[in-house]
Short mmCIF file of C-alpha atoms in Angstrom, two decimals:
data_model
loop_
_atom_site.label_atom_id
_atom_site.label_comp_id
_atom_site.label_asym_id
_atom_site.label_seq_id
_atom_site.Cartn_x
_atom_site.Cartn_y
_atom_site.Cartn_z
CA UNK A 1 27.49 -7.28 6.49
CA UNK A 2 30.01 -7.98 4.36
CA UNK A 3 32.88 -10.39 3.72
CA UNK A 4 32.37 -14.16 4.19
CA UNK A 5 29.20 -15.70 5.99
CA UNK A 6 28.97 -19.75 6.72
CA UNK A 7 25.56 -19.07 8.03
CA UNK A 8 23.65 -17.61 4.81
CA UNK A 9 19.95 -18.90 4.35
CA UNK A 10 20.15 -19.95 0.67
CA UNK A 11 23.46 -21.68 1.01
CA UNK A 12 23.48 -24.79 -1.27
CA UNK A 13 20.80 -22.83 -3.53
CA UNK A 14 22.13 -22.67 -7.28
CA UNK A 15 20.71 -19.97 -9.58
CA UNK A 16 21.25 -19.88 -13.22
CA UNK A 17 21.46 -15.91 -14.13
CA UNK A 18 20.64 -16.08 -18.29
CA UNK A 19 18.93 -12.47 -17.75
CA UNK A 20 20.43 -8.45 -19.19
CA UNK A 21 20.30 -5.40 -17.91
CA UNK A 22 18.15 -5.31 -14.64
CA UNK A 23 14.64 -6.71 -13.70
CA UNK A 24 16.13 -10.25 -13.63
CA UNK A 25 19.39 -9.85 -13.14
CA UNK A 26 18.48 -7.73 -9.90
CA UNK A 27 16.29 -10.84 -8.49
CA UNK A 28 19.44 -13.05 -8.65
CA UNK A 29 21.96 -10.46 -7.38
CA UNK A 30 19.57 -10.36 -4.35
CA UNK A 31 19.14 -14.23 -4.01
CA UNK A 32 23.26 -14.16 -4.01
CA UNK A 33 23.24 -11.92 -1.33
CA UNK A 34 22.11 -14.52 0.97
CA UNK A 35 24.08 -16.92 -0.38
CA UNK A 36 22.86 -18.37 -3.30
CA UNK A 37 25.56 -19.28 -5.55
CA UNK A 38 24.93 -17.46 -8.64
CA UNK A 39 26.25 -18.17 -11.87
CA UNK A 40 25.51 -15.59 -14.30
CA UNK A 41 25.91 -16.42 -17.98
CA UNK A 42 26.43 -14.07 -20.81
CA UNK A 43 26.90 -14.33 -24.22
CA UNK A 44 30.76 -14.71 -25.52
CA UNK A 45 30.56 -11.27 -27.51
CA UNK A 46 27.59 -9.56 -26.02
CA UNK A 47 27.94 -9.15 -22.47
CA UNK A 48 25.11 -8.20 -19.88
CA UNK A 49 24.43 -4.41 -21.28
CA UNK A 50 24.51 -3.09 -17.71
CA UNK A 51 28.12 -3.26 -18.08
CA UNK A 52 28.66 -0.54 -20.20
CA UNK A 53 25.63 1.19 -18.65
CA UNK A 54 26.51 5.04 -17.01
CA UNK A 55 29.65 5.96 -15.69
CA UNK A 56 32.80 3.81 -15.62
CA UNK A 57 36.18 4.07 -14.11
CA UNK A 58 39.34 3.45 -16.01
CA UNK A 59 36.85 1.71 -18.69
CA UNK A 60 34.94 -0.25 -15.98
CA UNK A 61 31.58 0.09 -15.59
CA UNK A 62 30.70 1.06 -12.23
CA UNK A 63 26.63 -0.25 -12.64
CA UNK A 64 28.08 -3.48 -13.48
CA UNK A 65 30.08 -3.83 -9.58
CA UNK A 66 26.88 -3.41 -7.75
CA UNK A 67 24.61 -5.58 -10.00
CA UNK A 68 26.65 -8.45 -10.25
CA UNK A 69 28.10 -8.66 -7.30
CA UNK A 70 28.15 -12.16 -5.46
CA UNK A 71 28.05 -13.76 -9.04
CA UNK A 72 30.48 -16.11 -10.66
CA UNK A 73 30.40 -15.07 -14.37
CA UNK A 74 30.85 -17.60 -17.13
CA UNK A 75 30.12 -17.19 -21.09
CA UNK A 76 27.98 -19.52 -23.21
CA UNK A 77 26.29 -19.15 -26.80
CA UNK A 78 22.81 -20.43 -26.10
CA UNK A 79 22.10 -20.50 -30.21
CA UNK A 80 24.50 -22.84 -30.45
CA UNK A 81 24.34 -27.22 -30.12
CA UNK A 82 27.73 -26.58 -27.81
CA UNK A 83 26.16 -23.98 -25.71
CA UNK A 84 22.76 -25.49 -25.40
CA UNK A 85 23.77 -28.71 -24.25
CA UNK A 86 25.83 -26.70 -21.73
CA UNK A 87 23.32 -25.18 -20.27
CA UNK A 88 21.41 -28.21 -20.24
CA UNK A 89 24.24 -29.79 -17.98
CA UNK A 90 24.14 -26.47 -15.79
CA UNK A 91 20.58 -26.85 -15.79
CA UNK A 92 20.53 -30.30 -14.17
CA UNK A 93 22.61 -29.45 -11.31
CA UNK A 94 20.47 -25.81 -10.97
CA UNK A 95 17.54 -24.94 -8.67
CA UNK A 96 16.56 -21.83 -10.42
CA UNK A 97 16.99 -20.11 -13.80
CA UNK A 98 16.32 -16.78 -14.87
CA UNK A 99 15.76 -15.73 -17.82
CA UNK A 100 14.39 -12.83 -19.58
CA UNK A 101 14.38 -13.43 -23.50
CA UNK A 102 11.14 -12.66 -25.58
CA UNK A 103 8.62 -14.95 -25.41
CA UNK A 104 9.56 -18.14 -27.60
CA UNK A 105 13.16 -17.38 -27.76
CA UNK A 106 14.55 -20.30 -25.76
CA UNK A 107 12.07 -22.61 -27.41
CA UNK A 108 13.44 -21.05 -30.97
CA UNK A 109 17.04 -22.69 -29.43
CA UNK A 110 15.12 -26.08 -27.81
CA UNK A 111 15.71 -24.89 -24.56
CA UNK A 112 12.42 -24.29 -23.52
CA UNK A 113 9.98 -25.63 -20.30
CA UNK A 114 9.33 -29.03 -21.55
CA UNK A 115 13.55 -29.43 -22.16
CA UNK A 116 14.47 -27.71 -19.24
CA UNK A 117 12.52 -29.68 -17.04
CA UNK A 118 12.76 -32.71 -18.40
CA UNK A 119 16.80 -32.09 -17.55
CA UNK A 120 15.83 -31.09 -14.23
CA UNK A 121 12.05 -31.90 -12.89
CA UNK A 122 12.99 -29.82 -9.61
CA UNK A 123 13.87 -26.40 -11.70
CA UNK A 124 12.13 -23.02 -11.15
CA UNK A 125 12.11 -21.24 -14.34
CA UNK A 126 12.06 -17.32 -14.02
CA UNK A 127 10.93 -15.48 -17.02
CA UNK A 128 10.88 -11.84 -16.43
CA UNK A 129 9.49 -10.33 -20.08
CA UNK A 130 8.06 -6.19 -20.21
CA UNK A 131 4.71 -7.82 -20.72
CA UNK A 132 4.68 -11.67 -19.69
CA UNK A 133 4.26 -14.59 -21.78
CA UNK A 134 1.19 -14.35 -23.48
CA UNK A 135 -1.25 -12.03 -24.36
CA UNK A 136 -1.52 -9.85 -27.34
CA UNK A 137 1.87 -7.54 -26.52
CA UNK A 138 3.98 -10.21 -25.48
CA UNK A 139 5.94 -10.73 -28.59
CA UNK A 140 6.73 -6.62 -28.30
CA UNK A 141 10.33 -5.16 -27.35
CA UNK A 142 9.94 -3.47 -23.80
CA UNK A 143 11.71 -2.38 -21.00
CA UNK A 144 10.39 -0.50 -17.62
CA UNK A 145 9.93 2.92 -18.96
CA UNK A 146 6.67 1.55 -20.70
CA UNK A 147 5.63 -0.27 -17.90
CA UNK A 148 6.25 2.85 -16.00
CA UNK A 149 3.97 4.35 -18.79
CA UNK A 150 1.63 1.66 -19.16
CA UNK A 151 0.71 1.50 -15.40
CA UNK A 152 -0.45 4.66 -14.39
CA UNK A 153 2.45 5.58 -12.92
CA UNK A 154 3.50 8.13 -15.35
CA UNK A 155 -0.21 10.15 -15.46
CA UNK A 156 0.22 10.84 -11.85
CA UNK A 157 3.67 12.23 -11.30
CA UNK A 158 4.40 15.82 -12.22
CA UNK A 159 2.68 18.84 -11.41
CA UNK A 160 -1.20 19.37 -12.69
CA UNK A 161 -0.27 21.47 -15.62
CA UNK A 162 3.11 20.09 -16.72
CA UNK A 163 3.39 16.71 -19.02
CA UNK A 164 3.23 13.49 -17.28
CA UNK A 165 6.67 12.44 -16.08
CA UNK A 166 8.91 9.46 -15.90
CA UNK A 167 11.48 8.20 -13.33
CA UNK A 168 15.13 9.11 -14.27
CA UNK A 169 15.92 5.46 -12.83
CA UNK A 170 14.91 1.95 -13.18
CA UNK A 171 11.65 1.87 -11.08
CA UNK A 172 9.24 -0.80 -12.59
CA UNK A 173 12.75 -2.72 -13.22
CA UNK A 174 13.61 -2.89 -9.46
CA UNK A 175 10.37 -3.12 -8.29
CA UNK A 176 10.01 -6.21 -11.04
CA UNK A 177 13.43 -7.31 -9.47
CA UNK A 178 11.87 -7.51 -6.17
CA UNK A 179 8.96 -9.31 -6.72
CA UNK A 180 11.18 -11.68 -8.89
CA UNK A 181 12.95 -12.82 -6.15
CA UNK A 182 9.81 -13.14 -3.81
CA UNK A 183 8.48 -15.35 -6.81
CA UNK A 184 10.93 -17.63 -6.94
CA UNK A 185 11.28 -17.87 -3.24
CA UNK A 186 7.78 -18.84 -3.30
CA UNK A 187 7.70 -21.59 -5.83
CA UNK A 188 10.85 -23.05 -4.04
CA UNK A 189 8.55 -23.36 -1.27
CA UNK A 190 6.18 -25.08 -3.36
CA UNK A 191 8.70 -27.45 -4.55
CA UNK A 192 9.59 -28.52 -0.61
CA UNK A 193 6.27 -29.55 -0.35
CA UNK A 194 5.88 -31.11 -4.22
CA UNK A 195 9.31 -32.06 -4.82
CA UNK A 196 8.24 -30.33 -8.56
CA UNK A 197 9.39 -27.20 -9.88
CA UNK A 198 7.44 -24.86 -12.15
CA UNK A 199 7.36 -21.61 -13.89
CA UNK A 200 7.59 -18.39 -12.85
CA UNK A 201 5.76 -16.13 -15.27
CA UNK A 202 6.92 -12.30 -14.25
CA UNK A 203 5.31 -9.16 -16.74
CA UNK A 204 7.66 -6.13 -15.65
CA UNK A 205 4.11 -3.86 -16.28
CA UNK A 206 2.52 -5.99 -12.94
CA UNK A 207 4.61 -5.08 -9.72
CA UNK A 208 4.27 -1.56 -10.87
CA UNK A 209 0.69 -1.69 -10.99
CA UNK A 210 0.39 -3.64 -7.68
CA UNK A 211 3.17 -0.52 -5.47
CA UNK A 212 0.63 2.49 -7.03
CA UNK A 213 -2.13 1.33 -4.71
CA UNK A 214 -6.02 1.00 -5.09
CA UNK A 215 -6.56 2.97 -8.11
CA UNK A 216 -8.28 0.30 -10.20
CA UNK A 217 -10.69 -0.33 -7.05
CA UNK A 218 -11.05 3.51 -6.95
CA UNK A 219 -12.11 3.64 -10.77
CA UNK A 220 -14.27 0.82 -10.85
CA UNK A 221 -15.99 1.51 -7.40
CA UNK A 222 -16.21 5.08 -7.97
CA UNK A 223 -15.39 6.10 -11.56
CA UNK A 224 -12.31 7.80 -9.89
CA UNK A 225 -9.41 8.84 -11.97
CA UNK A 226 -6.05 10.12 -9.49
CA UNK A 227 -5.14 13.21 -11.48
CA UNK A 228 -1.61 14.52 -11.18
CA UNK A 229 -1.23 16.67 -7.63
CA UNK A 230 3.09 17.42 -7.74
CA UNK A 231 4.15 16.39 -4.48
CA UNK A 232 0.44 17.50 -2.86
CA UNK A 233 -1.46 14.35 -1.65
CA UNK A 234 -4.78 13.86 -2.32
CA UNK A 235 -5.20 11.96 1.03
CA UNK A 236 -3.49 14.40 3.79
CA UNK A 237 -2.28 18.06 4.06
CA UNK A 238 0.16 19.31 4.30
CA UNK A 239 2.46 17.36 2.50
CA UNK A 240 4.76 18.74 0.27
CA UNK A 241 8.73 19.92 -0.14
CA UNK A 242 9.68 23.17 1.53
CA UNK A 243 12.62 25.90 0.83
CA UNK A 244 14.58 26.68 3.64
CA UNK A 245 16.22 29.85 4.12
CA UNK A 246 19.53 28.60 3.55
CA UNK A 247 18.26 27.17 0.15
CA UNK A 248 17.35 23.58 1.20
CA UNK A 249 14.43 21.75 0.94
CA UNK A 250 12.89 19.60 3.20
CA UNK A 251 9.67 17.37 3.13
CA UNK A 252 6.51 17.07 5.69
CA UNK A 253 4.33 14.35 5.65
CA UNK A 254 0.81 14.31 7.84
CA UNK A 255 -0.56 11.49 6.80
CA UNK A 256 -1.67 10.73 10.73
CA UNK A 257 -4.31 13.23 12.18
CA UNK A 258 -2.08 13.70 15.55
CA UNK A 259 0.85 14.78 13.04
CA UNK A 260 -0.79 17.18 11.01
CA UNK A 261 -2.06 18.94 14.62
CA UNK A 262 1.77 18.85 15.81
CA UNK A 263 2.88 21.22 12.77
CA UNK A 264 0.23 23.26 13.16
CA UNK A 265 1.27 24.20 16.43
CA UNK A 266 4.97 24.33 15.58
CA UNK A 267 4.72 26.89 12.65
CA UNK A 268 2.46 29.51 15.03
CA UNK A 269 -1.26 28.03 13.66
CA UNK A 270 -3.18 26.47 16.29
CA UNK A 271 -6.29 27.58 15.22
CA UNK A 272 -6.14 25.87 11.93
CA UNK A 273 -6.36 22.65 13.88
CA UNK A 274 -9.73 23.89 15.07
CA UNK A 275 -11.41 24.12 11.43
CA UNK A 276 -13.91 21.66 10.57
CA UNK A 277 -12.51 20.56 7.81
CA UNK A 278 -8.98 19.67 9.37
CA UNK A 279 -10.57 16.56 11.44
CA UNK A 280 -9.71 14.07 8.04
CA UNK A 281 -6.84 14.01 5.68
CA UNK A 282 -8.89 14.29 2.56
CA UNK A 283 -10.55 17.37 3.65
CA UNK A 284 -7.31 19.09 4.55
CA UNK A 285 -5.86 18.17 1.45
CA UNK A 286 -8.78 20.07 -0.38
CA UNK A 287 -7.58 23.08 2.20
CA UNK A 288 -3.89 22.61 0.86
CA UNK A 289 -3.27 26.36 0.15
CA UNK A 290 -3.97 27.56 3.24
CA UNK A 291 -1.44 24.91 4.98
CA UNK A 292 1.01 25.00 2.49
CA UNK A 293 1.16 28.62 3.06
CA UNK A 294 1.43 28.36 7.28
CA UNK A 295 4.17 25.94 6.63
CA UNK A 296 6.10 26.93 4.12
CA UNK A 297 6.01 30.18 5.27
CA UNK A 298 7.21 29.60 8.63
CA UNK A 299 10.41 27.27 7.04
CA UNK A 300 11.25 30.18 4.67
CA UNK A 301 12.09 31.92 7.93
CA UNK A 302 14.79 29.04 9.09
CA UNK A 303 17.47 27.15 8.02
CA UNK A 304 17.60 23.54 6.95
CA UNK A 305 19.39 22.59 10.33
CA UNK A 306 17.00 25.06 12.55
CA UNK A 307 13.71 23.19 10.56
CA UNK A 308 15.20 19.73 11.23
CA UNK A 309 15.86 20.28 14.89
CA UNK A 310 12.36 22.00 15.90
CA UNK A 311 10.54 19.11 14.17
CA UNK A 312 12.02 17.01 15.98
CA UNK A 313 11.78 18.27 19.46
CA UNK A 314 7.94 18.72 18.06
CA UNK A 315 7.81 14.75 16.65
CA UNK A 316 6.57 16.03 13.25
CA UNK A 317 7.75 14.20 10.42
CA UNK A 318 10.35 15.65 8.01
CA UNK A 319 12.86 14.96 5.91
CA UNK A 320 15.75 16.50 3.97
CA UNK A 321 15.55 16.75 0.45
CA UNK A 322 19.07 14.83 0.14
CA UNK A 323 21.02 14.20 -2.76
CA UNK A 324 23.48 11.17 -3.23
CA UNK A 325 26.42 13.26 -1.35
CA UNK A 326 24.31 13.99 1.89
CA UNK A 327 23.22 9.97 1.19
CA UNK A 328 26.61 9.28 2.19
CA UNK A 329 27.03 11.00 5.07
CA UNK A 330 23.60 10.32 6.67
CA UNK A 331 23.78 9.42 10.27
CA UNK A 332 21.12 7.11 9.34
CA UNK A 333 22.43 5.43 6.57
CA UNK A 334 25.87 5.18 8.53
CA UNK A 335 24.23 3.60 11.61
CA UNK A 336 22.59 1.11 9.42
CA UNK A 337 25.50 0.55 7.34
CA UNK A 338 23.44 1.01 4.35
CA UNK A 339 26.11 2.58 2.17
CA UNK A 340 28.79 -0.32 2.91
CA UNK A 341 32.58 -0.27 1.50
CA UNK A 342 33.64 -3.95 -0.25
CA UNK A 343 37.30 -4.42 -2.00
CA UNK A 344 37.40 -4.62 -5.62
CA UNK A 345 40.24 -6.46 -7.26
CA UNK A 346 40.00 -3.86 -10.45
CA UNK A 347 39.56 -0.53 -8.48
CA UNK A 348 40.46 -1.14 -5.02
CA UNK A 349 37.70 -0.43 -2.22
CA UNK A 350 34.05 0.84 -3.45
CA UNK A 351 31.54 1.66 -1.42
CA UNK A 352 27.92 0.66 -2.61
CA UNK A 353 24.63 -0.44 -1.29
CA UNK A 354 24.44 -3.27 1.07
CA UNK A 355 21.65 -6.30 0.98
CA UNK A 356 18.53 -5.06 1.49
CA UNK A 357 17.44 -6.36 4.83
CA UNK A 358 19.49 -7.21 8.49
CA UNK A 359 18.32 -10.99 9.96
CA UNK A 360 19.39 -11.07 12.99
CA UNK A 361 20.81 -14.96 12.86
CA UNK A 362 21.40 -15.45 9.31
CA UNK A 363 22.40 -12.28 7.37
CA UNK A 364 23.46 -11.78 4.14
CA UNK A 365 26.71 -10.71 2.56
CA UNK A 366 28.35 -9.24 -0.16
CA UNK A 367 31.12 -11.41 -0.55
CA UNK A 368 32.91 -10.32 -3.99
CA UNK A 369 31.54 -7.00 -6.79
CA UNK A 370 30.95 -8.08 -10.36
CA UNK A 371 33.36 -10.02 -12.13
CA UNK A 372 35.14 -9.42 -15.25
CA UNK A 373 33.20 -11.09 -18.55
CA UNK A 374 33.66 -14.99 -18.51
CA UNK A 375 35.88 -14.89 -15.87
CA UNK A 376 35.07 -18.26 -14.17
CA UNK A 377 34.34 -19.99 -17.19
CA UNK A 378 36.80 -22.70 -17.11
CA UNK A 379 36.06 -23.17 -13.31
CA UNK A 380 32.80 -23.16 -13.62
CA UNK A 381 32.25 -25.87 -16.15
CA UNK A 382 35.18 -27.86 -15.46
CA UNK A 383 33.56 -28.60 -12.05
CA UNK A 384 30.65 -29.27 -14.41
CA UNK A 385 32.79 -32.10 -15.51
CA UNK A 386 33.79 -30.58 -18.79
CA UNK A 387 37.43 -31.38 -20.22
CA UNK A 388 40.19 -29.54 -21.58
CA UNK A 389 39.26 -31.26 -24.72
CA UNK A 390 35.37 -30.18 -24.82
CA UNK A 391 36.42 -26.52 -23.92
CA UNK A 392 38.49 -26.47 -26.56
CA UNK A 393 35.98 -27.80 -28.96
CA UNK A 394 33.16 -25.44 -27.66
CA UNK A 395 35.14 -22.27 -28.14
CA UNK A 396 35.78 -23.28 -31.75
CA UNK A 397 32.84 -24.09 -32.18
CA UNK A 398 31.89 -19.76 -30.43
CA UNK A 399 29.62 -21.51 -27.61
CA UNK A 400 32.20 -20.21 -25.41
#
């Protein structure tokens, strides 16, 4: 899905990317992959951090290609008169803006709700903020590892007797980045019907809280507290990671009944399926021993291609325990195209993630990787209307 698509769904949609590093910047990236145009603006001496986040190649940061990809990147000084009556021009000819600034920043600069809309009375404002707009922590710094913290998140990953443990990636940021661009989707939708655009008030420490599940119905029904479990479930058994005899792992899941009675039968332990307590998931995960031992015993015996072929033929669910290189190669991924390959005019073809879901009539596209800093500036605003003249003045003056 990649290259140039005349059929996109959010063709004619303009988005206004003012947001660093990735909760907001991730909702427009995937708004541009259906064809949004996206204009991402960054400060004249200190770009989007993302660029200079993790590895880069020949002094290019790598992070940067995949996040803003399908972005047209200009530079503007919001602090100053130049730059804020720039963006008030962009904003005017905009559909969405998204920002992620503390709380009262953009107001500090005039360039808050009541100025923004007034430009433009159709605008949705994003503001994506660790802790949302009010409230008594949302003047506070944050990123996602608090609300990875915060949530509950952290206090029920790791094993029962180890410290609580944190992702080694972005999590609450990407699932923040998803519900960003559902947000906005939905108040666009609201505007069809209104013809009025509104607010969009996203607290990075929600969407985390909302993908862990029931646990404040648990708790307040029940007084129930989800203690850590490693990668036991407190629902089903067994479920866990596996070594092969080759060294691999591998991961079962039985979360249906008919499942967890397939394994049993394909490791040599029928009878197990005959114990009361294996009728319900809950009860065999209080039984976890015993069918983490028939299991993992019975892999120990087999290699990581032997295990993956018998469950299978068996329909059991597994999984390899894959790291990015087998990613690569997956059959899976490959079929799907999932790891696609786009040309970069810096470092020739890349291969990256594609958009994150197929339509059948209208599909998305990655049509260019991140741009250099402020590389359509000129563009950008001249079609804006801008002159030679008032470029000149706003880079004297360091809007630009």
């Amino acid at each position: 899905m990649t290259g140039t698509t005349t059929t996109t769904p959010l063709s004619g949609l303009r988005v206004l990317d003012l947001a660093t590093l990735f909760a907001g910047p991730l909702a427009a990236t995937m708004l541009g992959d259906f064809g949004a145009e996206v204009i991402k603006v960054e400060h004249p001496t200190k770009p989007d951090p993302s660029r200079g986040h993790g590895p880069s190649k020949d002094g290019i940061g790598l992070w940067w290609k995949l996040l803003g990809r399908n972005k047209r990147t200009i530079t503007l000084d919001l602090s100053k008169p130049g730059g804020r009556d720039t963006l008030l021009r962009l904003a005017a000819t905009a559909d969405v803006i998204i920002e992620n600034f503390r709380p009262g920043t953009l107001e500090k600069w005039d360039l808050g709700w009541a100025e923004l809309s007034a430009a433009n009375p159709q605008l949705v404002l994003a503001r994506v903020t660790a802790f949302g707009q009010f409230g008594p922590y949302a003047h506070r710094p944050g990123f996602g590892t608090l609300a990875e913290a915060m949530s509950g998140f952290a206090a029920i990953t790791g094993e029962p007797d180890a410290p609580p443990t944190l992702p080694p990636f972005g999590l609450a940021d990407s699932i923040a980045g998803l519900a960003t661009a559902y947000a906005v989707m939905t108040a666009l939708a609201a505007r069809d019907r209104t013809g009025e655009g509104q607010v969009v008030d996203m607290a990075i420490i929600e969407p985390i809280l909302t993908a862990l599940g029931p646990q404040p119905l648990w708790y307040d029904q029940l007084g129930h507290v989800q203690p850590r479990t490693g990668n036991r479930s407190q629902n089903n058994a067994p479920r866990n990671t596996y070594r092969t005899a080759d060294g691999s792992w591998v991961a079962v899941s039985t979360s249906a009944q008919s499942i967890a009675e397939r394994v049993m039968r394909l490791v040599g332990r029928p009878e197990l399926i005959d114990e009361p307590w294996f009728a319900t998931g809950a009860d065999r995960a209080r039984h976890a021993d015993i069918l983490d031992a028939a299991v993992g015993d019975w892999i120990a015996q087999r290699t990581r291609t032997e295990v993956l072929a018998a469950f299978e033929k068996a329909e059991a669910a597994v999984a390899p325990i894959q790291d990015v290189r087998d990613v690569m190669t997956d059959p899976q991924y490959q079929a799907l195209d999932t790891i696609t390959s786009v040309d970069d005019p810096e470092l020739g073809p890349l291969r990256m993630q594609n958009v994150l879901f197929r339509l059948s009539a209208t599909p998305g596209a990655i049509r260019w990787t991140g741009r250099p800093h402020g590389a359509d500036t000129d563009t950008v605003l001249s079609e804006l209307g801008l002159t030679d003249t008032e470029l000149t003045t706003l880079r004297q003056e360091g809007a630009l």
